[in-house]
Short mmCIF file of C-alpha atoms in Angstrom, two decimals:
data_model
loop_
_atom_site.label_atom_id
_atom_site.label_comp_id
_atom_site.label_asym_id
_atom_site.label_seq_id
_atom_site.Cartn_x
_atom_site.Cartn_y
_atom_site.Cartn_z
CA MET A 1 72.20 94.83 127.82
CA PRO A 2 73.81 91.59 126.57
CA ILE A 3 77.44 92.06 125.47
CA GLY A 4 76.70 90.80 121.95
CA LYS A 5 74.00 93.43 121.42
CA GLU A 6 76.16 96.23 122.77
CA ARG A 7 79.02 95.25 120.42
CA LEU A 8 76.72 95.08 117.40
CA ASP A 9 75.16 98.46 118.27
CA LYS A 10 78.60 100.10 118.35
CA GLN A 11 79.61 98.41 115.11
CA MET A 12 76.42 99.57 113.41
CA GLU A 13 76.93 103.11 114.66
CA PHE A 14 80.38 103.09 113.06
CA ILE A 15 78.97 101.60 109.85
CA ARG A 16 76.41 104.44 109.65
CA GLU A 17 79.08 107.04 110.48
CA VAL A 18 81.38 105.95 107.64
CA ASP A 19 78.53 106.40 105.16
CA GLY A 20 79.96 109.95 105.16
CA LEU A 21 82.89 108.74 103.03
CA LYS A 22 80.48 108.67 100.06
CA GLY A 23 80.29 112.45 100.36
CA ILE A 24 84.05 113.14 100.36
CA SER A 25 84.94 114.34 96.88
CA ARG A 26 88.36 113.70 95.34
CA ARG A 27 90.14 115.68 92.61
CA SER A 28 89.99 112.73 90.20
CA PHE A 29 87.10 112.33 87.78
CA ILE A 30 85.41 108.99 87.15
CA LEU A 31 86.21 107.64 83.68
CA ASP A 32 83.00 108.81 81.99
CA GLY A 33 84.02 112.36 82.99
CA SER A 34 80.58 113.14 84.46
CA ARG A 35 81.71 114.04 87.99
CA ASN A 36 84.44 113.80 90.61
CA GLU A 37 85.11 110.48 92.25
CA ASN A 38 84.36 110.10 95.95
CA ASP A 39 86.43 108.34 98.62
CA ALA A 40 84.07 105.36 99.07
CA GLU A 41 84.17 104.45 95.37
CA HIS A 42 87.92 105.01 95.30
CA SER A 43 88.35 102.63 98.27
CA TRP A 44 86.28 99.96 96.53
CA HIS A 45 88.30 100.34 93.33
CA LEU A 46 91.60 99.98 95.21
CA ALA A 47 90.48 96.92 97.19
CA LEU A 48 89.45 95.23 93.94
CA MET A 49 92.76 96.21 92.33
CA ALA A 50 94.66 94.64 95.23
CA PHE A 51 92.72 91.42 94.73
CA LEU A 52 93.56 91.34 91.00
CA LEU A 53 97.11 92.73 90.99
CA SER A 54 98.76 91.19 94.09
CA GLU A 55 100.87 88.91 91.86
CA HIS A 56 102.79 92.04 90.78
CA SER A 57 103.85 92.94 94.32
CA ASN A 58 107.65 93.00 94.83
CA ASP A 59 107.15 90.57 97.68
CA PRO A 60 105.45 87.30 96.69
CA ASP A 61 104.54 86.57 100.33
CA ILE A 62 102.33 89.60 100.77
CA ASP A 63 99.32 89.20 103.10
CA LEU A 64 96.60 90.07 100.58
CA PRO A 65 93.60 90.07 102.98
CA LYS A 66 95.50 92.59 105.10
CA VAL A 67 96.19 94.82 102.07
CA ILE A 68 92.48 94.74 101.24
CA ARG A 69 91.40 95.56 104.81
CA MET A 70 93.92 98.42 104.82
CA LEU A 71 92.56 99.85 101.57
CA LEU A 72 88.94 99.56 102.75
CA ILE A 73 89.70 101.80 105.73
CA HIS A 74 92.63 103.97 104.54
CA ASP A 75 90.58 107.07 103.68
CA ILE A 76 88.01 106.97 106.51
CA VAL A 77 89.99 109.69 108.34
CA GLU A 78 89.04 112.05 105.50
CA ILE A 79 85.42 112.13 106.73
CA ASP A 80 86.45 114.98 109.07
CA ALA A 81 89.78 115.99 107.49
CA GLY A 82 88.64 116.13 103.86
CA ASP A 83 90.65 114.89 100.88
CA THR A 84 94.07 116.54 100.54
CA PHE A 85 95.18 116.78 96.91
CA ALA A 86 98.52 115.01 96.40
CA TYR A 87 100.03 118.16 94.84
CA ASP A 88 98.70 120.64 97.46
CA GLU A 89 101.87 121.53 99.43
CA GLU A 90 100.11 123.75 101.98
CA GLY A 91 97.36 121.22 102.67
CA ASN A 92 99.88 118.42 103.08
CA LYS A 93 101.62 120.30 105.94
CA THR A 94 98.56 119.98 108.23
CA LYS A 95 97.24 116.68 106.80
CA VAL A 96 98.81 114.38 109.41
CA GLU A 97 97.40 116.30 112.36
CA ARG A 98 93.91 116.71 110.87
CA GLU A 99 93.70 113.04 109.97
CA ARG A 100 95.00 111.89 113.35
CA GLU A 101 92.21 113.80 115.10
CA CYS A 102 89.58 112.19 112.91
CA ALA A 103 91.10 108.73 113.43
CA ASN A 104 90.86 109.15 117.20
CA ARG A 105 87.24 110.22 117.02
CA ILE A 106 85.89 107.85 114.43
CA PHE A 107 87.65 104.54 115.11
CA ASN A 108 86.73 104.88 118.80
CA ILE A 109 83.06 104.53 117.94
CA LEU A 110 83.85 100.80 117.55
CA PRO A 111 84.31 98.26 120.37
CA GLN A 112 87.79 98.79 121.84
CA ASP A 113 89.48 95.78 120.22
CA GLN A 114 88.26 96.78 116.75
CA ALA A 115 89.07 100.45 117.34
CA ARG A 116 92.66 99.42 118.09
CA GLU A 117 92.79 97.12 115.07
CA LEU A 118 91.60 99.79 112.61
CA LEU A 119 93.82 102.49 114.10
CA SER A 120 96.80 100.18 113.84
CA LEU A 121 95.96 99.27 110.21
CA TRP A 122 95.65 102.95 109.32
CA GLU A 123 98.95 103.81 111.04
CA GLU A 124 100.64 100.95 109.20
CA PHE A 125 99.28 102.26 105.89
CA GLU A 126 100.47 105.79 106.62
CA ALA A 127 103.97 104.72 107.75
CA ARG A 128 104.54 102.77 104.50
CA GLU A 129 107.14 100.53 106.09
CA THR A 130 105.66 97.05 105.74
CA LYS A 131 105.32 95.22 102.41
CA GLU A 132 101.54 95.36 102.70
CA ALA A 133 101.50 99.13 103.26
CA ARG A 134 103.94 99.67 100.39
CA PHE A 135 101.85 97.66 97.97
CA ALA A 136 98.64 99.36 99.14
CA ALA A 137 100.29 102.76 98.59
CA SER A 138 101.34 101.72 95.04
CA LEU A 139 97.72 101.08 94.13
CA ASP A 140 96.56 104.29 95.84
CA ARG A 141 98.90 106.20 93.50
CA LEU A 142 98.35 104.21 90.30
CA GLN A 143 94.56 104.58 90.42
CA PRO A 144 94.25 108.40 90.15
CA ILE A 145 96.96 108.44 87.43
CA MET A 146 94.92 105.90 85.48
CA LEU A 147 91.74 108.02 85.93
CA ASN A 148 93.58 111.18 84.90
CA HIS A 149 94.98 109.53 81.79
CA GLY A 150 91.52 108.18 80.94
CA THR A 151 89.91 111.64 81.23
CA GLY A 152 92.44 113.53 79.10
CA GLY A 153 94.55 114.72 82.07
CA ARG A 154 91.69 116.83 83.38
CA THR A 155 92.82 117.11 87.01
CA TRP A 156 96.47 117.73 86.03
CA ARG A 157 95.46 120.49 83.63
CA GLU A 158 93.00 122.10 86.07
CA HIS A 159 95.71 122.32 88.72
CA GLY A 160 98.73 122.96 86.48
CA VAL A 161 100.53 119.78 87.55
CA LEU A 162 103.67 118.95 85.51
CA ALA A 163 105.09 115.56 84.46
CA ASP A 164 108.10 115.80 86.79
CA GLN A 165 105.82 116.47 89.76
CA VAL A 166 103.84 113.36 88.91
CA ARG A 167 107.05 111.31 88.62
CA ALA A 168 108.53 112.66 91.89
CA ARG A 169 105.33 112.38 93.91
CA ASN A 170 104.62 108.82 92.80
CA GLU A 171 108.02 107.19 92.48
CA HIS A 172 107.45 105.33 95.74
CA ILE A 173 105.12 103.08 93.76
CA ARG A 174 108.29 101.10 92.96
CA GLU A 175 108.74 100.24 96.66
CA GLY A 176 105.55 98.21 96.40
CA SER A 177 105.80 97.00 92.84
CA GLU A 178 108.49 97.58 90.20
CA THR A 179 106.07 96.18 87.61
CA ILE A 180 103.34 98.65 88.49
CA TRP A 181 105.85 101.51 88.56
CA LYS A 182 106.98 100.59 85.04
CA HIS A 183 103.36 100.49 83.92
CA THR A 184 102.72 103.88 85.60
CA CYS A 185 105.71 105.41 83.80
CA GLY A 186 104.18 104.18 80.55
CA ILE A 187 100.90 105.96 81.39
CA ILE A 188 102.80 109.17 82.26
CA GLU A 189 104.78 109.06 78.98
CA ASP A 190 101.61 108.46 76.99
CA SER A 191 99.92 111.36 78.79
CA VAL A 192 102.80 113.67 77.85
CA ARG A 193 102.72 112.42 74.24
CA LYS A 194 98.98 113.11 74.00
CA GLY A 195 99.23 116.55 75.59
CA TYR A 196 97.33 115.59 78.78
CA LEU A 197 100.36 116.42 80.92
CA GLU A 198 103.09 119.03 80.34
CA GLU A 199 106.81 118.37 80.74
CA MET B 1 105.03 90.84 74.28
CA PRO B 2 106.23 89.42 77.62
CA ILE B 3 103.58 87.36 79.42
CA GLY B 4 103.71 89.59 82.52
CA LYS B 5 102.93 92.71 80.49
CA GLU B 6 100.09 91.04 78.62
CA ARG B 7 98.52 89.89 81.90
CA LEU B 8 98.82 93.34 83.47
CA ASP B 9 97.34 94.98 80.36
CA LYS B 10 94.28 92.73 80.54
CA GLN B 11 93.93 93.31 84.27
CA MET B 12 94.13 97.08 83.78
CA GLU B 13 91.55 96.95 81.00
CA PHE B 14 89.18 95.19 83.39
CA ILE B 15 89.97 97.71 86.16
CA ARG B 16 89.06 100.57 83.80
CA GLU B 17 85.92 98.76 82.63
CA VAL B 18 84.56 98.29 86.16
CA ASP B 19 84.86 102.04 86.77
CA GLY B 20 81.37 101.92 85.24
CA LEU B 21 80.01 100.52 88.53
CA LYS B 22 80.31 104.06 89.95
CA GLY B 23 77.59 105.09 87.50
CA ILE B 24 75.06 102.37 88.40
CA SER B 25 72.47 103.98 90.63
CA ARG B 26 70.61 102.05 93.32
CA ARG B 27 67.18 102.76 94.86
CA SER B 28 68.73 103.43 98.28
CA PHE B 29 69.74 106.93 99.32
CA ILE B 30 72.99 107.68 101.12
CA LEU B 31 72.41 108.66 104.75
CA ASP B 32 72.63 112.43 104.23
CA GLY B 33 69.70 112.05 101.82
CA SER B 34 71.41 114.10 99.09
CA ARG B 35 71.33 111.47 96.33
CA ASN B 36 70.97 107.80 95.45
CA GLU B 37 73.75 105.42 96.34
CA ASN B 38 75.74 103.78 93.54
CA ASP B 39 76.91 100.19 93.27
CA ALA B 40 80.62 100.92 93.81
CA GLU B 41 80.00 102.71 97.13
CA HIS B 42 77.56 100.00 98.16
CA SER B 43 80.19 97.32 97.45
CA TRP B 44 82.76 99.18 99.56
CA HIS B 45 80.29 99.53 102.42
CA LEU B 46 79.47 95.81 102.36
CA ALA B 47 83.12 94.71 102.24
CA LEU B 48 83.86 96.89 105.27
CA MET B 49 80.77 95.51 107.06
CA ALA B 50 81.99 91.96 106.43
CA PHE B 51 85.34 92.85 107.99
CA LEU B 52 83.65 94.30 111.10
CA LEU B 53 80.70 91.94 111.54
CA SER B 54 82.09 88.48 110.70
CA GLU B 55 81.96 87.49 114.38
CA HIS B 56 78.15 87.48 114.06
CA SER B 57 78.10 84.90 111.29
CA ASN B 58 76.23 81.70 112.16
CA ASP B 59 79.37 79.78 111.26
CA PRO B 60 82.45 80.77 113.27
CA ASP B 61 84.76 79.20 110.65
CA ILE B 62 83.73 81.47 107.84
CA ASP B 63 86.45 82.36 105.27
CA LEU B 64 86.33 86.15 105.71
CA PRO B 65 88.75 87.10 102.90
CA LYS B 66 86.54 85.13 100.53
CA VAL B 67 83.39 86.92 101.76
CA ILE B 68 85.14 90.24 101.14
CA ARG B 69 86.31 89.27 97.63
CA MET B 70 82.76 88.11 96.88
CA LEU B 71 81.26 91.41 98.01
CA LEU B 72 83.80 93.45 96.05
CA ILE B 73 82.70 91.79 92.80
CA HIS B 74 79.05 90.81 93.49
CA ASP B 75 77.45 93.74 91.64
CA ILE B 76 79.86 94.08 88.70
CA VAL B 77 77.34 92.27 86.48
CA GLU B 78 75.03 95.27 86.92
CA ILE B 79 77.31 97.39 84.71
CA ASP B 80 75.37 96.05 81.69
CA ALA B 81 72.28 94.65 83.45
CA GLY B 82 71.53 97.65 85.70
CA ASP B 83 70.39 97.44 89.31
CA THR B 84 67.19 95.44 89.82
CA PHE B 85 65.16 96.72 92.78
CA ALA B 86 64.58 93.94 95.33
CA TYR B 87 60.80 94.52 95.21
CA ASP B 88 60.52 94.74 91.39
CA GLU B 89 58.81 91.43 90.50
CA GLU B 90 58.91 91.97 86.72
CA GLY B 91 62.58 92.98 86.71
CA ASN B 92 63.54 90.02 88.86
CA LYS B 93 62.15 87.59 86.26
CA THR B 94 64.80 88.54 83.69
CA LYS B 95 67.56 89.47 86.15
CA VAL B 96 69.42 86.13 86.05
CA GLU B 97 69.69 86.09 82.27
CA ARG B 98 70.71 89.75 81.95
CA GLU B 99 73.36 89.40 84.64
CA ARG B 100 74.73 86.15 83.22
CA GLU B 101 75.33 87.84 79.86
CA CYS B 102 77.21 90.68 81.51
CA ALA B 103 79.26 88.25 83.62
CA ASN B 104 80.36 86.40 80.49
CA ARG B 105 81.40 89.60 78.76
CA ILE B 106 83.05 91.46 81.57
CA PHE B 107 84.91 88.80 83.55
CA ASN B 108 86.41 87.49 80.30
CA ILE B 109 88.34 90.74 79.86
CA LEU B 110 90.66 89.32 82.55
CA PRO B 111 93.36 86.66 82.05
CA GLN B 112 91.60 83.28 81.86
CA ASP B 113 92.47 82.05 85.38
CA GLN B 114 91.15 85.24 86.98
CA ALA B 115 88.09 85.30 84.72
CA ARG B 116 87.24 81.80 85.97
CA GLU B 117 87.91 82.79 89.59
CA LEU B 118 85.62 85.84 89.50
CA LEU B 119 82.88 84.03 87.60
CA SER B 120 82.99 81.23 90.15
CA LEU B 121 82.89 83.70 93.09
CA TRP B 122 79.90 85.47 91.55
CA GLU B 123 78.08 82.16 90.91
CA GLU B 124 78.75 81.11 94.50
CA PHE B 125 77.31 84.40 95.75
CA GLU B 126 74.20 84.06 93.59
CA ALA B 127 73.57 80.41 94.58
CA ARG B 128 73.66 81.28 98.32
CA GLU B 129 74.56 77.72 99.29
CA THR B 130 77.92 78.12 101.03
CA LYS B 131 78.34 79.77 104.44
CA GLU B 132 80.36 82.58 102.83
CA ALA B 133 77.65 83.33 100.26
CA ARG B 134 74.95 83.24 102.93
CA PHE B 135 76.79 85.66 105.16
CA ALA B 136 77.57 87.96 102.21
CA ALA B 137 73.88 87.92 101.27
CA SER B 138 72.89 88.84 104.86
CA LEU B 139 74.98 92.00 104.65
CA ASP B 140 73.73 92.80 101.16
CA ARG B 141 70.19 92.86 102.63
CA LEU B 142 70.92 94.55 105.94
CA GLN B 143 72.69 97.52 104.33
CA PRO B 144 69.79 98.97 102.27
CA ILE B 145 67.39 98.43 105.19
CA MET B 146 69.76 100.42 107.39
CA LEU B 147 69.95 103.20 104.75
CA ASN B 148 66.18 103.24 104.36
CA HIS B 149 65.64 103.48 108.11
CA GLY B 150 68.25 106.28 108.30
CA THR B 151 66.52 108.30 105.57
CA GLY B 152 62.98 108.06 106.95
CA GLY B 153 61.95 105.10 104.79
CA ARG B 154 62.29 107.14 101.63
CA THR B 155 62.72 104.27 99.15
CA TRP B 156 59.97 102.18 100.78
CA ARG B 157 57.55 105.08 100.65
CA GLU B 158 58.45 106.05 97.07
CA HIS B 159 57.76 102.50 95.91
CA GLY B 160 54.88 101.61 98.27
CA VAL B 161 56.76 98.73 99.89
CA LEU B 162 55.03 97.23 102.98
CA ALA B 163 56.54 95.80 106.18
CA ASP B 164 55.56 92.22 105.34
CA GLN B 165 57.26 92.47 101.96
CA VAL B 166 60.44 93.64 103.69
CA ARG B 167 60.23 90.75 106.16
CA ALA B 168 59.53 88.11 103.47
CA ARG B 169 62.13 89.35 101.02
CA ASN B 170 64.89 89.57 103.63
CA GLU B 171 64.24 86.67 105.98
CA HIS B 172 67.10 84.71 104.40
CA ILE B 173 69.40 87.04 106.36
CA ARG B 174 68.99 84.50 109.18
CA GLU B 175 70.69 81.80 107.06
CA GLY B 176 73.87 83.86 107.29
CA SER B 177 73.42 85.35 110.75
CA GLU B 178 70.64 84.92 113.31
CA THR B 179 72.11 87.90 115.20
CA ILE B 180 71.95 90.18 112.18
CA TRP B 181 68.42 88.99 111.39
CA LYS B 182 67.32 89.86 114.92
CA HIS B 183 68.93 93.28 114.55
CA THR B 184 67.23 93.75 111.16
CA CYS B 185 63.84 92.88 112.66
CA GLY B 186 64.48 95.59 115.25
CA ILE B 187 65.11 98.13 112.48
CA ILE B 188 61.93 97.06 110.66
CA GLU B 189 59.84 97.36 113.86
CA ASP B 190 61.31 100.79 114.59
CA SER B 191 60.57 101.87 111.01
CA VAL B 192 56.92 100.82 111.39
CA ARG B 193 56.69 102.59 114.74
CA LYS B 194 58.06 105.80 113.26
CA GLY B 195 55.82 105.65 110.20
CA TYR B 196 58.67 105.03 107.71
CA LEU B 197 57.15 101.71 106.68
CA GLU B 198 53.49 100.66 106.58
CA GLU B 199 52.15 97.37 107.95
#
């Protein structure tokens, strides 16, 4: 088998495998309130947000294409591990291990060089130490808060989440963007004012 | 109002507006066969495919970040215009006009410089004259064929699409990637062999 064909076959197998991300349901609702959002849509929304909002990053020299690649792949590990709700303390204890297992299985469908590249991008996102990972994480937190605000705080109310939990769990947004953190605080205050979120 | 805040408010309004892409249903089914795919998931899938398959582009000097940005925004105009099935001859007659109207409305929610940038990216994609647009178009055609093949030719059978129509309508894949066109032809042949697609 020619090397080119073998590479493309592996890449296409991975591309079919990640179709499963369209079936991973999140706690957030899409803005028309008709149903829960899924991870594939969420990843698209974040990648587009990175493209439009990179000027608000704390670091003006951010590598935007890298942020976008990171966001396109950041939730793929949930195909086996499922989505863990940000405010689920029990679930978050086993999240790292469950996601690591999926990462090892799924990225290794790809040719070795690409498997390494995607694993390394995902690890960088999770570690939140580089400017790209910090900015990507800011967007990953802003987006569900925006959806929650736009659907009358539905997810917060369903799960009894309080304003201080939202502030504490999301304050690291400021490590990626002080501007976006300020904007997020405005959304949280407005949610409290409108009764979508309890103090 | 400070300029920074005004810009971010416009950007966030656009980001909320494009949430509507999650509600635009396509003719393709997701691979588990449970439901139709939507435009937001499709856009995520294509952007990820561009990231993984750019080595197969006819032109080795392709600007990959641009291809990805193009794919992230290429279907946004369907929020007002709806998805036009590739084999719907009537619908395709009015597609350009309907999509142009939506582009003018929706991109102009953004600050002017970004509105111009997204409009220009979308026009470049539609014109299919640059190497980036040609490669983006190749992926936009390969992906539904892959989904159709993976779901037993469901969309083709539902709409009575024949193998020669699939070949004719998608042959421009080769303008972006001869390798991907060859792979696509293999999928079409296999679909005919398995009875998913009639000659």
